[in-house]
Coordinates of C-alpha atoms and ligand atoms in Angstrom, one line a residue:
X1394 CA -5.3 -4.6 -30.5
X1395 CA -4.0 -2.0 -28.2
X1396 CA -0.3 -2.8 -28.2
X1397 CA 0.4 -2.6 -24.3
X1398 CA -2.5 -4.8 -23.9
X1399 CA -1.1 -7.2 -26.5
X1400 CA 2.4 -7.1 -25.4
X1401 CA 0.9 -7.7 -21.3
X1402 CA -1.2 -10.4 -22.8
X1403 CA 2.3 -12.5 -24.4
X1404 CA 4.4 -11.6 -20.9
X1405 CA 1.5 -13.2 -19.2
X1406 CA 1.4 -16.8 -21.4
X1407 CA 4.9 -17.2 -20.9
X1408 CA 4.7 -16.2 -16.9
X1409 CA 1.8 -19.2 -17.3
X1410 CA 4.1 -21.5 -18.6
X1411 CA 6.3 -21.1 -16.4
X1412 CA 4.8 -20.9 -13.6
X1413 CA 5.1 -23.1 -10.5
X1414 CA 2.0 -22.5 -8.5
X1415 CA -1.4 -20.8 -8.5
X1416 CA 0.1 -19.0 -5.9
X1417 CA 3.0 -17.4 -7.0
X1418 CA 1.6 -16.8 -10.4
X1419 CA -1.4 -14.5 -9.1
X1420 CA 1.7 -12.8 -7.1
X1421 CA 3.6 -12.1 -10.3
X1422 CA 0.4 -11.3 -11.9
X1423 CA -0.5 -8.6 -10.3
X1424 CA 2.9 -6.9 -10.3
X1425 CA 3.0 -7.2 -14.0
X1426 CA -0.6 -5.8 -14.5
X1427 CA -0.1 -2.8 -11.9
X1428 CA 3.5 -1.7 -13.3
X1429 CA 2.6 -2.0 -17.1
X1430 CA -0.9 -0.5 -17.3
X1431 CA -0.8 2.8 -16.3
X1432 CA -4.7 3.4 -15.5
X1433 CA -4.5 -0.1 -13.5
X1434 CA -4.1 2.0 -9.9
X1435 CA -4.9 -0.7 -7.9
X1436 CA -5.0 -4.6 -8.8
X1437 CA -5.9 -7.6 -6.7
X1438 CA -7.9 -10.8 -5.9
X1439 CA -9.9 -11.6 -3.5
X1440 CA -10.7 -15.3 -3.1
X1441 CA -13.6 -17.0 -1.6
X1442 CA -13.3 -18.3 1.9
X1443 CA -13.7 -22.2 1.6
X1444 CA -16.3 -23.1 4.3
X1445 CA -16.8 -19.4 5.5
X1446 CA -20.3 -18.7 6.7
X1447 CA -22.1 -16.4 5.4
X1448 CA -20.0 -17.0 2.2
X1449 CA -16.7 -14.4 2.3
X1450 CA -14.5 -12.7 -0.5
X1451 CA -10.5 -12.6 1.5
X1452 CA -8.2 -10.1 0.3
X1453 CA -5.2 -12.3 -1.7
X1454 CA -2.4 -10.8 -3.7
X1455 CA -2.3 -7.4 -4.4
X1456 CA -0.6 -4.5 -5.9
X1457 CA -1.4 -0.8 -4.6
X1458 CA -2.7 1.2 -1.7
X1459 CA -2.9 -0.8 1.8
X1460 CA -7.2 -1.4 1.9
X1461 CA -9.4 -1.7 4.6
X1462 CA -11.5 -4.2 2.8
X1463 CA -10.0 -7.9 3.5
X1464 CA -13.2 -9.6 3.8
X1465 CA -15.9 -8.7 1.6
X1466 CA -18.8 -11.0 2.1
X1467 CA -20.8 -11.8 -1.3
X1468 CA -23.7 -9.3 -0.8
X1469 CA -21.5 -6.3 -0.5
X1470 CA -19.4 -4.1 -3.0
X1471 CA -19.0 -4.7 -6.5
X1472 CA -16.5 -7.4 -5.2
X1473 CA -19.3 -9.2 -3.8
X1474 CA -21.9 -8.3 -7.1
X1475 CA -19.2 -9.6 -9.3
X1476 CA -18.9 -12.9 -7.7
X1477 CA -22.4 -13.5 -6.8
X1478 CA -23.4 -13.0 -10.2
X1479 CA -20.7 -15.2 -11.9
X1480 CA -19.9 -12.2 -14.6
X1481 CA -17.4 -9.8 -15.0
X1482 CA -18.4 -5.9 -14.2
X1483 CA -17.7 -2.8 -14.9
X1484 CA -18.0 0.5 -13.5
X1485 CA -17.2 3.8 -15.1
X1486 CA -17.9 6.2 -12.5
X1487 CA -17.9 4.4 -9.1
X1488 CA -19.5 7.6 -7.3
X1489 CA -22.7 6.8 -9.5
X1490 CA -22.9 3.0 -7.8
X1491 CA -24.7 2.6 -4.6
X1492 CA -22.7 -0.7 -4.4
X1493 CA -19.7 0.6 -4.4
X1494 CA -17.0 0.2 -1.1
X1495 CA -14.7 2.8 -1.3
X1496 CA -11.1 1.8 -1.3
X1497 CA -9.6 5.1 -2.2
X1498 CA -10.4 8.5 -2.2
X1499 CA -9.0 8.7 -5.8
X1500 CA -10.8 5.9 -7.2
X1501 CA -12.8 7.1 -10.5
X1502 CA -13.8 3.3 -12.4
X1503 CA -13.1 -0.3 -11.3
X1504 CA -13.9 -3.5 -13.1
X1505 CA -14.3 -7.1 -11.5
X1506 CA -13.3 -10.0 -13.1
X1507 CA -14.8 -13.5 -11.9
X1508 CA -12.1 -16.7 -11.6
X1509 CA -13.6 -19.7 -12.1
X1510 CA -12.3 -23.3 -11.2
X1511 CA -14.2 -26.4 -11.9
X1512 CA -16.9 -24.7 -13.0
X1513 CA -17.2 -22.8 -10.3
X1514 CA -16.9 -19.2 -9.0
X1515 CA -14.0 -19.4 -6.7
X1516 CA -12.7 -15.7 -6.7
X1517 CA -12.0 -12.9 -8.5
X1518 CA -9.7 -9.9 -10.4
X1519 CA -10.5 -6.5 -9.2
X1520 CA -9.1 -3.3 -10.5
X1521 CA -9.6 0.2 -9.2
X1522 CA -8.6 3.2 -11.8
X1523 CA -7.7 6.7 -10.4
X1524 CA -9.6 7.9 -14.3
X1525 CA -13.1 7.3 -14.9
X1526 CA -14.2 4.7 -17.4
X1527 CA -10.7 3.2 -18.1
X1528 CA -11.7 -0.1 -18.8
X1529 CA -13.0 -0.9 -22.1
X1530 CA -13.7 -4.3 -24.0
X1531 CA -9.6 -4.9 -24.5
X1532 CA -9.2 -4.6 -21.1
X1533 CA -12.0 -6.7 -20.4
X1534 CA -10.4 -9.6 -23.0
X1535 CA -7.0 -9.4 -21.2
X1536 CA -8.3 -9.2 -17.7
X1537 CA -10.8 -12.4 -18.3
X1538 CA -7.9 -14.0 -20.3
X1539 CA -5.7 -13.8 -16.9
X1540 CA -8.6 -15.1 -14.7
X1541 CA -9.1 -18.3 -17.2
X1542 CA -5.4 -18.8 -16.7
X1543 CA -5.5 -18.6 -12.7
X1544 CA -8.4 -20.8 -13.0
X1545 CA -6.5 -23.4 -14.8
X1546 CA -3.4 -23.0 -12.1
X1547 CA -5.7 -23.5 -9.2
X1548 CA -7.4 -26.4 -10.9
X1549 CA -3.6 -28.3 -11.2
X1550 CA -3.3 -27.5 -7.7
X1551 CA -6.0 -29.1 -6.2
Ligands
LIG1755 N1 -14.3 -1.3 -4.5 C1 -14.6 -2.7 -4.1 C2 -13.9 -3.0 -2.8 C3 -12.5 -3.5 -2.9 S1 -11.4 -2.2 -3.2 O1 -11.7 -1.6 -4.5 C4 -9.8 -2.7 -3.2 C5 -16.1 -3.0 -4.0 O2 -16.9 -2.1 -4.2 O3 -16.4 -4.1 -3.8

């Protein structure tokens, strides 16, 4: 394994353990994954609107450039093609996909990552990359590894 990734992937367990809420571990989350990973431009969640008609993605915790895009509902974006289709996605050249909301003029690649709680969609990762195709299969393993652990904080929450 990549060693950042693996190194990023113990930080993360022990910022699990001791975390104190869902909250304030998807704050730390973010910072960790934006400072240590240097293609990871932009990273945040955005998490499902409970009760929102038609059915709305809100921006949460993020670390990056200030976006436009604080409500996303589900048949819009990537955002909204990740969530809607439970599975994690990922785009190597965001100019090549019509569903694609630009956040930044740099952005080259993004991937979405779904968080699930109680066996349901209830969120998700996103990261934007200023290089094109910068997320491969590692990056894939760590970022669904960190949504199955923000899954799990949400569930002891409520
Ligand atoms: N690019 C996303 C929108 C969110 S920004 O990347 C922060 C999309 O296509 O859904």
């Amino acid at each position: 394994m990549d060693a950042k990734i693996a190194e990023a992937k113990r930080e993360i367990a022990k910022m699990d353990q001791a975390a104190t809420s869902a909250d304030s571990f998807m704050r730390r989350l973010v910072k960790l994954l934006h400072n240590r990973m240097l293609k990871y431009n932009w990273v945040g969640f955005y998490m499902l609107e409970a009760g929102a008609q038609p059915p709305t993605l809100v921006l949460g915790p993020f670390e990056g450039e200030v976006t436009s895009h604080t409500h996303i509902p589900l048949n819009q974006g990537i955002c909204g093609a990740a969530v809607s289709g439970g599975k994690t996605l990922i785009v190597d050249d965001v100019s090549q996909d019509p569903r694609y909301l630009a956040c930044s003029l740099e952005t080259q690649s993004e991937i979405v990552v779904p968080v699930f709680a109680h066996g349901k969609v209830v969120g998700e990762l996103d990261i934007d990359s200023h290089s094109r195709a910068a997320f491969g299969n590692e990056d894939r393993e760590l970022l669904e590894y960190c949504a199955s652990l923000v899954g799990r904080q949400l569930e002891k929450n409520n």
